[in-house]
Amino acid sequence: MHTLAQDLQTLFPQLTAWRRDFHHFAESGWVEFRTAAKVAEVLDQLGYELAMGRDVVDADSRMGLPDEATLAQAFARARQQGAPEKWLSAFEGGFTGIVATLNTGRPGPTLAFRVDMDALDLDESTQDDHLPAREGFASCNSGMMHACAHDGHTTIGLGLAHLLMQYRAQLNGTIKLIFQPAEEGTRGARAMVAAGALDGVDYFTAIHIGTGVPAGTVICGSDNFMATTKFDVRFTGVAAHAGGKPEEGRNALLAAAQAAIGLHSIAPHSEGASRVNVGVMQAGSGRNVVPATALLKVETRGESEAINNYVFERAKAVIDGAAAMHGVSTELRLMGAATSSAPSPAWVNYLREQASQVAGVEQAIDKVKAPAGSEDATLMMARVQQNGGLASYMVFGTTLSAGHHNEKFDFDETVMLIAIETLARTALNFPWTRGV
Ligand SMILES: O=C(O)C[C@H](NC(=O)Cc1c[nH]c2ccccc12)C(=O)O
């Protein structure tokens, strides 16, 4: 009688092959065309019922969508890079979400597991001290890199799919595997929630690997994600001859610069952590032209929704004031959003029990203190909880070669075995008789 761990060891070469393929053909948010098509192909081969594209991604709720030309170029590239043609068309236009369903036909709840698939907009290191470069699977797509382990997350989703189908006779109820696009910038979850992808889910678990958590440690109820609002601001002034008629100009660059300094001067909140970051500033057109256009890419964050709303409202006031100083107009466009996380204690307790059984897990804990970025899985968690279900977010610690979002980021691939076994146990050990 073989064990889950033994089955996973047998699967490990396939897991690393999947991960390294996703890593090499890294695709950013909303253009995960090849990635999604490959995922769909594997899930179909395993026997899952698939809902994809517009059936699980609401068009009008997508945030931070690239322009049509970018979508079309990335779609053509995916086809050229070998995306399985049978599955590719479902995702065209930026609908790269998948929900795979295993319905056992026996009474029981619906358990959902969510992974994200998108890469970051980053050029990967080509140095020999970076393993993916040394081993020949660094990203082949310029400006796109898996520097937050979403290639590992996608592989964990496929490994879990493989194992649960293998053990399906021991399951009851329904299993849903959610493969989400565009987590970076908190852009994709909102559209999957709006499409109803989370409706009917009784128990929801999202995952992340790394994040600075040491190898051997599993966090079972991450509650330190910050609510966040992502937005672009376009400033429009009046161009004029900088030497001859400066008084006729209205300087969009100065307005944006004023706004940037003002945004970073917003007072912190006494009740919890808050953040503001102006990540991008673009402005002007020529040395001797009073700049008529400027763009800021900004994010606000707060330990709670209320704190993030405080920062965002102050940010809008600062932007309006800076625009008034320079007589320019502004257009603010929302590009992403996520809420703070509130895991369900009963589900956290159950997940901790499952993680504690896995070889290689030295400690399974509920949470860590420090605010740790943001995650739009929090929107999925909130929807499940609003519907009366339970939800949590797990982090599987691992050794990292560099920090997340760094061009030399890499992780110890064996962490995928721990994550898959934990999630498989969560489904297989569910106390089906317990009131469901
Ligand atoms: O706000 C975003 O764009 C989402 C993005 N999310 C992540 O990077 C995932 C994440 C959440 N918490 C941590 C902590 C460390 C690394 C990564 C993460 C972030 O926080 O910038």
Short mmCIF file of C-alpha atoms and ligand atoms in Angstrom, two decimals:
data_model
loop_
_atom_site.label_atom_id
_atom_site.label_comp_id
_atom_site.label_asym_id
_atom_site.label_seq_id
_atom_site.Cartn_x
_atom_site.Cartn_y
_atom_site.Cartn_z
CA MET A 1 0.00 0.00 0.00
CA HIS A 2 1.71 3.19 -1.17
CA THR A 3 1.35 6.46 0.72
CA LEU A 4 0.50 9.97 -0.48
CA ALA A 5 4.14 10.91 0.05
CA GLN A 6 5.33 7.96 -2.05
CA ASP A 7 2.87 8.84 -4.83
CA LEU A 8 4.13 12.42 -4.75
CA GLN A 9 7.76 11.32 -4.96
CA THR A 10 6.82 9.38 -8.08
CA LEU A 11 5.10 12.49 -9.46
CA PHE A 12 7.97 14.87 -8.57
CA PRO A 13 9.78 14.70 -11.95
CA GLN A 14 6.50 15.65 -13.66
CA LEU A 15 5.95 18.45 -11.15
CA THR A 16 9.39 19.97 -11.76
CA ALA A 17 8.90 19.62 -15.51
CA TRP A 18 5.57 21.47 -15.31
CA ARG A 19 7.04 24.17 -13.06
CA ARG A 20 10.08 24.76 -15.25
CA ASP A 21 7.94 24.92 -18.40
CA PHE A 22 5.65 27.54 -16.79
CA HIS A 23 8.73 29.38 -15.53
CA HIS A 24 10.37 29.44 -18.96
CA PHE A 25 7.24 30.63 -20.76
CA ALA A 26 6.38 33.23 -18.11
CA GLU A 27 3.25 35.27 -18.87
CA SER A 28 2.02 38.34 -16.95
CA GLY A 29 -1.47 39.07 -15.73
CA TRP A 30 -4.34 38.62 -18.23
CA VAL A 31 -1.96 37.25 -20.89
CA GLU A 32 -1.38 33.81 -19.28
CA PHE A 33 -2.62 32.29 -22.54
CA ARG A 34 -0.08 29.48 -22.94
CA THR A 35 -0.09 28.77 -19.22
CA ALA A 36 -3.87 28.47 -19.05
CA ALA A 37 -4.07 26.36 -22.19
CA LYS A 38 -1.45 23.95 -20.82
CA VAL A 39 -3.30 23.77 -17.49
CA ALA A 40 -6.60 23.07 -19.25
CA GLU A 41 -4.99 20.32 -21.34
CA VAL A 42 -3.65 18.53 -18.25
CA LEU A 43 -6.88 18.90 -16.28
CA ASP A 44 -8.91 17.54 -19.19
CA GLN A 45 -6.53 14.59 -19.56
CA LEU A 46 -7.01 13.89 -15.83
CA GLY A 47 -10.80 13.80 -16.31
CA TYR A 48 -11.90 17.10 -14.73
CA GLU A 49 -14.97 19.05 -15.86
CA LEU A 50 -13.68 22.43 -17.04
CA ALA A 51 -15.22 25.91 -16.94
CA MET A 52 -12.96 28.48 -18.56
CA GLY A 53 -12.58 31.95 -20.00
CA ARG A 54 -15.73 34.08 -20.12
CA ASP A 55 -17.63 31.43 -18.14
CA VAL A 56 -15.50 32.14 -15.05
CA VAL A 57 -14.14 35.68 -15.69
CA ASP A 58 -16.60 38.58 -15.80
CA ALA A 59 -15.50 40.90 -18.60
CA ASP A 60 -16.49 44.19 -16.98
CA SER A 61 -14.94 43.32 -13.61
CA ARG A 62 -11.43 42.75 -14.91
CA MET A 63 -9.01 45.34 -13.53
CA GLY A 64 -5.75 46.58 -15.01
CA LEU A 65 -6.41 44.90 -18.37
CA PRO A 66 -3.68 45.42 -20.98
CA ASP A 67 -4.68 47.18 -24.21
CA GLU A 68 -6.02 45.26 -27.20
CA ALA A 69 -2.70 45.33 -29.05
CA THR A 70 -0.84 43.87 -26.07
CA LEU A 71 -3.46 41.14 -25.62
CA ALA A 72 -3.32 40.24 -29.31
CA GLN A 73 0.48 40.18 -29.42
CA ALA A 74 0.68 37.95 -26.33
CA PHE A 75 -2.00 35.62 -27.71
CA ALA A 76 -0.06 35.20 -30.96
CA ARG A 77 3.12 34.58 -28.99
CA ALA A 78 1.41 31.88 -26.92
CA ARG A 79 0.32 30.12 -30.09
CA GLN A 80 3.84 30.40 -31.50
CA GLN A 81 5.27 29.03 -28.22
CA GLY A 82 3.18 25.87 -28.46
CA ALA A 83 -0.02 26.57 -26.53
CA PRO A 84 -2.39 23.62 -27.12
CA GLU A 85 -4.69 24.92 -29.89
CA LYS A 86 -7.73 23.00 -28.60
CA TRP A 87 -7.81 25.07 -25.40
CA LEU A 88 -6.24 28.38 -26.39
CA SER A 89 -9.26 30.09 -27.97
CA ALA A 90 -11.30 30.08 -24.73
CA PHE A 91 -8.85 32.56 -23.20
CA GLU A 92 -8.50 35.02 -26.10
CA GLY A 93 -8.97 38.67 -25.19
CA GLY A 94 -7.78 38.29 -21.59
CA PHE A 95 -10.08 35.73 -19.96
CA THR A 96 -7.38 33.44 -18.58
CA GLY A 97 -9.25 31.82 -15.70
CA ILE A 98 -10.09 28.14 -15.15
CA VAL A 99 -12.31 26.27 -12.67
CA ALA A 100 -11.87 22.48 -12.69
CA THR A 101 -14.53 20.37 -10.99
CA LEU A 102 -14.39 16.81 -9.63
CA ASN A 103 -17.91 15.78 -8.68
CA THR A 104 -17.80 12.49 -6.78
CA GLY A 105 -21.55 11.94 -7.12
CA ARG A 106 -21.69 11.28 -3.39
CA PRO A 107 -23.27 13.70 -0.87
CA GLY A 108 -20.91 16.18 0.69
CA PRO A 109 -19.75 19.82 0.68
CA THR A 110 -17.81 21.66 -1.99
CA LEU A 111 -14.13 22.25 -1.21
CA ALA A 112 -12.28 24.78 -3.37
CA PHE A 113 -8.54 25.34 -3.70
CA ARG A 114 -7.17 28.45 -5.45
CA VAL A 115 -3.81 29.03 -7.12
CA ASP A 116 -2.63 31.99 -9.21
CA MET A 117 -0.84 31.75 -12.56
CA ASP A 118 0.60 35.14 -13.49
CA ALA A 119 4.20 36.27 -13.77
CA LEU A 120 5.58 39.68 -12.83
CA ASP A 121 6.61 42.43 -15.23
CA LEU A 122 10.34 41.93 -14.61
CA ASP A 123 13.41 40.85 -16.60
CA GLU A 124 14.92 37.66 -15.12
CA SER A 125 18.60 37.38 -14.27
CA THR A 126 20.76 35.63 -16.86
CA GLN A 127 23.66 35.18 -14.43
CA ASP A 128 25.04 31.68 -13.81
CA ASP A 129 24.49 32.05 -10.05
CA HIS A 130 20.73 32.05 -10.81
CA LEU A 131 19.62 28.42 -11.08
CA PRO A 132 16.90 28.90 -13.73
CA ALA A 133 19.46 30.64 -15.92
CA ARG A 134 22.11 28.02 -15.21
CA GLU A 135 19.71 25.16 -15.92
CA GLY A 136 18.27 26.76 -19.04
CA PHE A 137 14.68 27.46 -18.00
CA ALA A 138 14.83 31.17 -17.22
CA SER A 139 12.05 33.21 -18.81
CA CYS A 140 12.16 33.48 -22.59
CA ASN A 141 9.63 36.32 -22.55
CA SER A 142 11.17 39.75 -22.20
CA GLY A 143 9.86 41.75 -19.26
CA MET A 144 8.06 38.77 -17.73
CA MET A 145 9.35 36.54 -14.91
CA HIS A 146 7.95 34.22 -12.31
CA ALA A 147 9.49 36.06 -9.34
CA CYS A 148 6.70 35.31 -6.86
CA ALA A 149 6.46 31.52 -7.28
CA HIS A 150 3.15 31.51 -9.18
CA ASP A 151 4.72 28.89 -11.49
CA GLY A 152 5.04 26.79 -8.34
CA HIS A 153 1.46 27.61 -7.35
CA THR A 154 0.12 26.55 -10.76
CA THR A 155 2.11 23.31 -10.51
CA ILE A 156 0.75 22.67 -7.00
CA GLY A 157 -2.74 23.02 -8.47
CA LEU A 158 -1.98 20.41 -11.14
CA GLY A 159 -0.27 18.08 -8.67
CA LEU A 160 -3.29 18.30 -6.36
CA ALA A 161 -5.59 17.63 -9.32
CA HIS A 162 -3.57 14.54 -10.21
CA LEU A 163 -3.58 13.15 -6.67
CA LEU A 164 -7.25 13.81 -5.93
CA MET A 165 -8.33 12.14 -9.17
CA GLN A 166 -6.12 9.16 -8.23
CA TYR A 167 -7.79 8.94 -4.80
CA ARG A 168 -11.28 10.00 -5.93
CA ALA A 169 -12.90 6.86 -4.51
CA GLN A 170 -12.04 8.16 -1.02
CA LEU A 171 -13.67 11.55 -1.61
CA ASN A 172 -17.23 12.75 -1.14
CA GLY A 173 -19.00 15.87 -2.35
CA THR A 174 -17.29 18.14 -4.88
CA ILE A 175 -13.77 19.47 -5.39
CA LYS A 176 -13.16 22.72 -7.30
CA LEU A 177 -9.68 23.81 -8.37
CA ILE A 178 -9.48 27.52 -9.22
CA PHE A 179 -6.65 28.75 -11.45
CA GLN A 180 -6.71 32.56 -11.27
CA PRO A 181 -5.09 35.16 -13.53
CA ALA A 182 -3.58 38.52 -12.62
CA GLU A 183 -3.07 38.30 -8.85
CA GLU A 184 -0.16 40.76 -9.13
CA GLY A 185 -1.70 44.17 -8.87
CA THR A 186 -4.76 42.48 -7.31
CA ARG A 187 -6.58 42.46 -10.67
CA GLY A 188 -8.03 39.01 -11.37
CA ALA A 189 -9.95 37.71 -8.36
CA ARG A 190 -12.66 40.40 -8.55
CA ALA A 191 -13.63 39.23 -12.04
CA MET A 192 -13.81 35.54 -11.05
CA VAL A 193 -15.94 36.40 -8.00
CA ALA A 194 -18.23 38.53 -10.18
CA ALA A 195 -18.59 35.62 -12.63
CA GLY A 196 -19.89 33.44 -9.79
CA ALA A 197 -16.87 31.14 -9.70
CA LEU A 198 -16.97 31.04 -5.87
CA ASP A 199 -20.72 30.53 -5.47
CA GLY A 200 -21.60 27.19 -3.91
CA VAL A 201 -18.19 26.78 -2.27
CA ASP A 202 -18.38 25.64 1.35
CA TYR A 203 -14.67 25.49 2.23
CA PHE A 204 -12.06 27.66 0.45
CA THR A 205 -8.29 27.49 0.70
CA ALA A 206 -5.79 29.72 -1.12
CA ILE A 207 -2.03 29.26 -0.94
CA HIS A 208 1.31 30.96 -1.34
CA ILE A 209 4.85 29.59 -1.04
CA GLY A 210 7.80 31.51 0.37
CA THR A 211 7.06 35.10 1.51
CA GLY A 212 9.95 34.89 3.93
CA VAL A 213 8.44 32.04 5.96
CA PRO A 214 11.22 29.55 6.78
CA ALA A 215 11.29 26.06 5.25
CA GLY A 216 9.38 23.57 7.40
CA THR A 217 6.92 26.17 8.65
CA VAL A 218 3.33 26.31 7.40
CA ILE A 219 1.04 29.23 8.16
CA CYS A 220 -2.58 28.03 8.18
CA GLY A 221 -4.51 31.29 8.62
CA SER A 222 -2.70 34.29 7.11
CA ASP A 223 -4.54 37.33 8.44
CA ASN A 224 -1.92 39.96 7.68
CA PHE A 225 -2.76 40.90 4.11
CA MET A 226 -3.45 44.58 3.70
CA ALA A 227 -6.49 46.02 1.94
CA THR A 228 -5.31 47.88 -1.12
CA THR A 229 -6.39 50.18 -3.94
CA LYS A 230 -4.35 50.42 -7.13
CA PHE A 231 -4.90 53.38 -9.45
CA ASP A 232 -3.46 55.44 -12.29
CA VAL A 233 -3.75 59.22 -12.44
CA ARG A 234 -3.45 61.11 -15.75
CA PHE A 235 -2.68 64.84 -15.47
CA THR A 236 -3.55 67.05 -18.47
CA GLY A 237 -2.16 70.58 -18.73
CA VAL A 238 -1.39 72.97 -21.60
CA ALA A 239 1.74 72.76 -23.74
CA ALA A 240 3.57 76.02 -24.48
CA HIS A 241 6.96 77.37 -25.58
CA ALA A 242 9.06 76.96 -22.42
CA GLY A 243 11.32 79.82 -23.39
CA GLY A 244 9.02 82.21 -25.25
CA LYS A 245 5.61 81.84 -23.57
CA PRO A 246 5.94 79.85 -20.31
CA GLU A 247 3.02 81.74 -18.83
CA GLU A 248 0.69 80.15 -21.37
CA GLY A 249 1.61 76.64 -20.25
CA ARG A 250 0.00 74.53 -17.53
CA ASN A 251 2.64 72.14 -16.22
CA ALA A 252 1.36 68.55 -15.80
CA LEU A 253 4.80 67.30 -14.78
CA LEU A 254 5.02 69.68 -11.83
CA ALA A 255 1.46 68.81 -10.82
CA ALA A 256 2.35 65.10 -10.83
CA ALA A 257 5.58 65.73 -8.95
CA GLN A 258 3.72 67.80 -6.37
CA ALA A 259 1.18 65.01 -6.04
CA ALA A 260 3.87 62.36 -5.62
CA ILE A 261 5.51 64.23 -2.74
CA GLY A 262 2.13 64.95 -1.20
CA LEU A 263 1.01 61.33 -1.47
CA HIS A 264 4.08 60.11 0.37
CA SER A 265 3.38 62.74 3.04
CA ILE A 266 -0.05 61.37 4.00
CA ALA A 267 -0.07 60.80 7.75
CA PRO A 268 -0.01 57.16 8.89
CA HIS A 269 -3.05 55.91 10.82
CA SER A 270 -2.95 55.46 14.57
CA GLU A 271 -5.04 52.26 14.43
CA GLY A 272 -2.85 50.21 12.13
CA ALA A 273 -0.37 49.91 9.29
CA SER A 274 -0.83 51.97 6.14
CA ARG A 275 1.18 52.35 2.95
CA VAL A 276 1.35 54.62 -0.08
CA ASN A 277 3.59 54.01 -3.05
CA VAL A 278 3.99 56.03 -6.24
CA GLY A 279 5.59 53.30 -8.33
CA VAL A 280 5.73 55.01 -11.73
CA MET A 281 5.90 58.63 -12.93
CA GLN A 282 5.96 59.47 -16.65
CA ALA A 283 5.68 63.03 -17.95
CA GLY A 284 6.46 65.55 -20.66
CA SER A 285 7.38 65.35 -24.30
CA GLY A 286 10.36 67.61 -24.92
CA ARG A 287 13.05 69.65 -23.23
CA ASN A 288 11.70 72.99 -24.47
CA VAL A 289 7.97 72.22 -24.10
CA VAL A 290 5.94 72.97 -20.96
CA PRO A 291 4.77 69.39 -20.14
CA ALA A 292 1.07 68.95 -20.93
CA THR A 293 0.72 65.30 -19.83
CA ALA A 294 1.83 63.18 -16.89
CA LEU A 295 0.98 59.75 -15.51
CA LEU A 296 1.32 58.37 -11.98
CA LYS A 297 0.85 54.68 -11.04
CA VAL A 298 -0.06 54.58 -7.36
CA GLU A 299 -1.18 52.15 -4.64
CA THR A 300 -2.59 52.69 -1.18
CA ARG A 301 -2.77 49.96 1.48
CA GLY A 302 -4.19 49.60 4.96
CA GLU A 303 -4.22 46.97 7.68
CA SER A 304 -8.03 47.26 7.48
CA GLU A 305 -10.52 48.36 4.85
CA ALA A 306 -11.18 51.49 6.94
CA ILE A 307 -7.48 52.42 7.07
CA ASN A 308 -7.04 51.85 3.33
CA ASN A 309 -10.14 53.96 2.65
CA TYR A 310 -8.66 56.72 4.84
CA VAL A 311 -5.43 56.69 2.82
CA PHE A 312 -7.26 56.55 -0.53
CA GLU A 313 -9.56 59.47 0.33
CA ARG A 314 -6.57 61.53 1.47
CA ALA A 315 -4.77 60.55 -1.72
CA LYS A 316 -7.60 61.86 -3.88
CA ALA A 317 -7.55 65.17 -1.96
CA VAL A 318 -3.79 65.49 -2.42
CA ILE A 319 -4.10 64.84 -6.17
CA ASP A 320 -6.90 67.38 -6.55
CA GLY A 321 -4.85 69.97 -4.64
CA ALA A 322 -1.73 69.43 -6.72
CA ALA A 323 -3.76 69.71 -9.91
CA ALA A 324 -5.35 72.96 -8.73
CA MET A 325 -1.92 74.44 -7.92
CA HIS A 326 -0.91 74.03 -11.56
CA GLY A 327 -4.24 74.53 -13.29
CA VAL A 328 -4.34 71.04 -14.79
CA SER A 329 -7.10 68.43 -14.97
CA THR A 330 -6.90 64.85 -13.76
CA GLU A 331 -8.43 61.48 -14.56
CA LEU A 332 -8.19 58.72 -11.92
CA ARG A 333 -8.61 55.07 -13.08
CA LEU A 334 -8.92 52.14 -10.66
CA MET A 335 -6.52 49.33 -11.63
CA GLY A 336 -6.77 46.81 -8.80
CA ALA A 337 -8.27 46.12 -5.39
CA ALA A 338 -8.14 43.67 -2.50
CA THR A 339 -9.42 43.59 1.04
CA SER A 340 -7.82 42.55 4.33
CA SER A 341 -7.89 38.86 5.23
CA ALA A 342 -10.03 37.31 7.94
CA PRO A 343 -9.54 33.53 7.93
CA SER A 344 -12.27 31.32 9.46
CA PRO A 345 -10.91 29.97 12.79
CA ALA A 346 -12.60 26.57 12.48
CA TRP A 347 -11.13 26.05 9.03
CA VAL A 348 -7.68 27.26 10.19
CA ASN A 349 -7.81 24.67 12.98
CA TYR A 350 -8.64 21.90 10.52
CA LEU A 351 -5.90 22.98 8.08
CA ARG A 352 -3.38 23.04 10.93
CA GLU A 353 -4.32 19.45 11.81
CA GLN A 354 -3.73 18.36 8.22
CA ALA A 355 -0.45 20.23 7.77
CA SER A 356 0.87 18.78 11.05
CA GLN A 357 0.62 15.26 9.60
CA VAL A 358 2.92 15.98 6.65
CA ALA A 359 6.57 14.86 6.79
CA GLY A 360 8.79 17.89 6.40
CA VAL A 361 6.43 20.19 8.30
CA GLU A 362 8.28 21.17 11.49
CA GLN A 363 5.60 23.59 12.69
CA ALA A 364 2.10 24.46 11.56
CA ILE A 365 1.09 27.83 12.98
CA ASP A 366 -1.92 30.08 12.54
CA LYS A 367 -0.38 33.44 11.66
CA VAL A 368 2.59 35.78 11.74
CA LYS A 369 2.41 39.39 12.98
CA ALA A 370 3.97 41.65 10.36
CA PRO A 371 1.72 43.01 7.57
CA ALA A 372 2.71 41.05 4.49
CA GLY A 373 1.66 42.69 1.31
CA SER A 374 -1.75 42.16 -0.21
CA GLU A 375 -3.63 39.38 -1.97
CA ASP A 376 -6.83 39.46 -3.99
CA ALA A 377 -7.65 35.93 -2.84
CA THR A 378 -9.08 37.89 0.09
CA LEU A 379 -11.98 38.85 -2.21
CA MET A 380 -12.67 35.17 -2.86
CA MET A 381 -12.41 34.37 0.87
CA ALA A 382 -14.88 37.16 1.65
CA ARG A 383 -17.42 35.91 -0.92
CA VAL A 384 -17.31 32.35 0.45
CA GLN A 385 -17.72 33.66 4.00
CA GLN A 386 -20.58 35.96 2.97
CA ASN A 387 -22.29 32.84 1.56
CA GLY A 388 -21.88 31.08 4.92
CA GLY A 389 -18.76 29.09 4.06
CA LEU A 390 -15.34 28.94 5.68
CA ALA A 391 -12.10 30.21 4.15
CA SER A 392 -8.41 30.50 4.84
CA TYR A 393 -5.07 31.24 3.27
CA MET A 394 -1.99 29.08 3.76
CA VAL A 395 1.68 29.94 3.31
CA PHE A 396 4.24 27.15 2.87
CA GLY A 397 7.70 28.26 3.91
CA THR A 398 10.69 27.48 1.74
CA THR A 399 14.27 28.51 1.11
CA LEU A 400 14.52 31.41 -1.35
CA SER A 401 17.55 32.41 -3.40
CA ALA A 402 16.41 36.07 -3.31
CA GLY A 403 13.38 38.02 -2.17
CA HIS A 404 10.05 38.00 -3.99
CA HIS A 405 9.86 40.34 -6.98
CA ASN A 406 13.67 40.18 -7.36
CA GLU A 407 15.27 39.15 -10.68
CA LYS A 408 17.13 36.33 -8.93
CA PHE A 409 14.13 34.93 -7.07
CA ASP A 410 13.91 31.14 -6.94
CA PHE A 411 12.56 28.60 -4.45
CA ASP A 412 13.23 25.02 -3.31
CA GLU A 413 10.92 22.94 -5.53
CA THR A 414 10.40 20.29 -2.82
CA VAL A 415 8.05 22.73 -1.07
CA MET A 416 5.50 21.82 -3.74
CA LEU A 417 5.39 18.26 -2.34
CA ILE A 418 4.53 19.56 1.14
CA ALA A 419 1.85 21.88 -0.20
CA ILE A 420 0.21 19.23 -2.38
CA GLU A 421 0.19 16.61 0.38
CA THR A 422 -1.29 19.10 2.85
CA LEU A 423 -4.08 20.11 0.47
CA ALA A 424 -4.74 16.49 -0.55
CA ARG A 425 -5.07 15.50 3.11
CA THR A 426 -7.44 18.45 3.61
CA ALA A 427 -9.79 16.95 1.01
CA LEU A 428 -9.27 13.26 1.83
CA ASN A 429 -9.56 13.60 5.62
CA PHE A 430 -12.54 15.93 5.56
CA PRO A 431 -14.96 14.67 8.22
CA TRP A 432 -17.73 14.13 5.70
CA THR A 433 -20.13 12.92 8.34
CA ARG A 434 -19.72 16.18 10.33
CA GLY A 435 -23.03 17.86 9.63
CA VAL A 436 -22.68 18.18 5.85
O1 LIG B 1 -0.76 44.25 -4.07
C1 LIG B 1 -0.38 43.46 -4.96
O2 LIG B 1 0.01 43.82 -6.12
C2 LIG B 1 -0.32 41.99 -4.64
C3 LIG B 1 1.11 41.57 -4.30
N1 LIG B 1 1.03 40.26 -3.65
C4 LIG B 1 2.08 39.51 -3.40
O3 LIG B 1 3.20 39.86 -3.70
C5 LIG B 1 1.81 38.18 -2.68
C6 LIG B 1 2.24 38.38 -1.27
C7 LIG B 1 1.42 38.68 -0.24
N2 LIG B 1 2.20 38.78 0.89
C8 LIG B 1 3.47 38.60 0.59
C9 LIG B 1 4.60 38.64 1.38
C10 LIG B 1 5.83 38.46 0.77
C11 LIG B 1 5.89 38.19 -0.59
C12 LIG B 1 4.75 38.13 -1.38
C13 LIG B 1 3.54 38.35 -0.77
C14 LIG B 1 1.76 42.60 -3.34
O4 LIG B 1 1.55 42.52 -2.13
O5 LIG B 1 2.45 43.50 -3.89
#
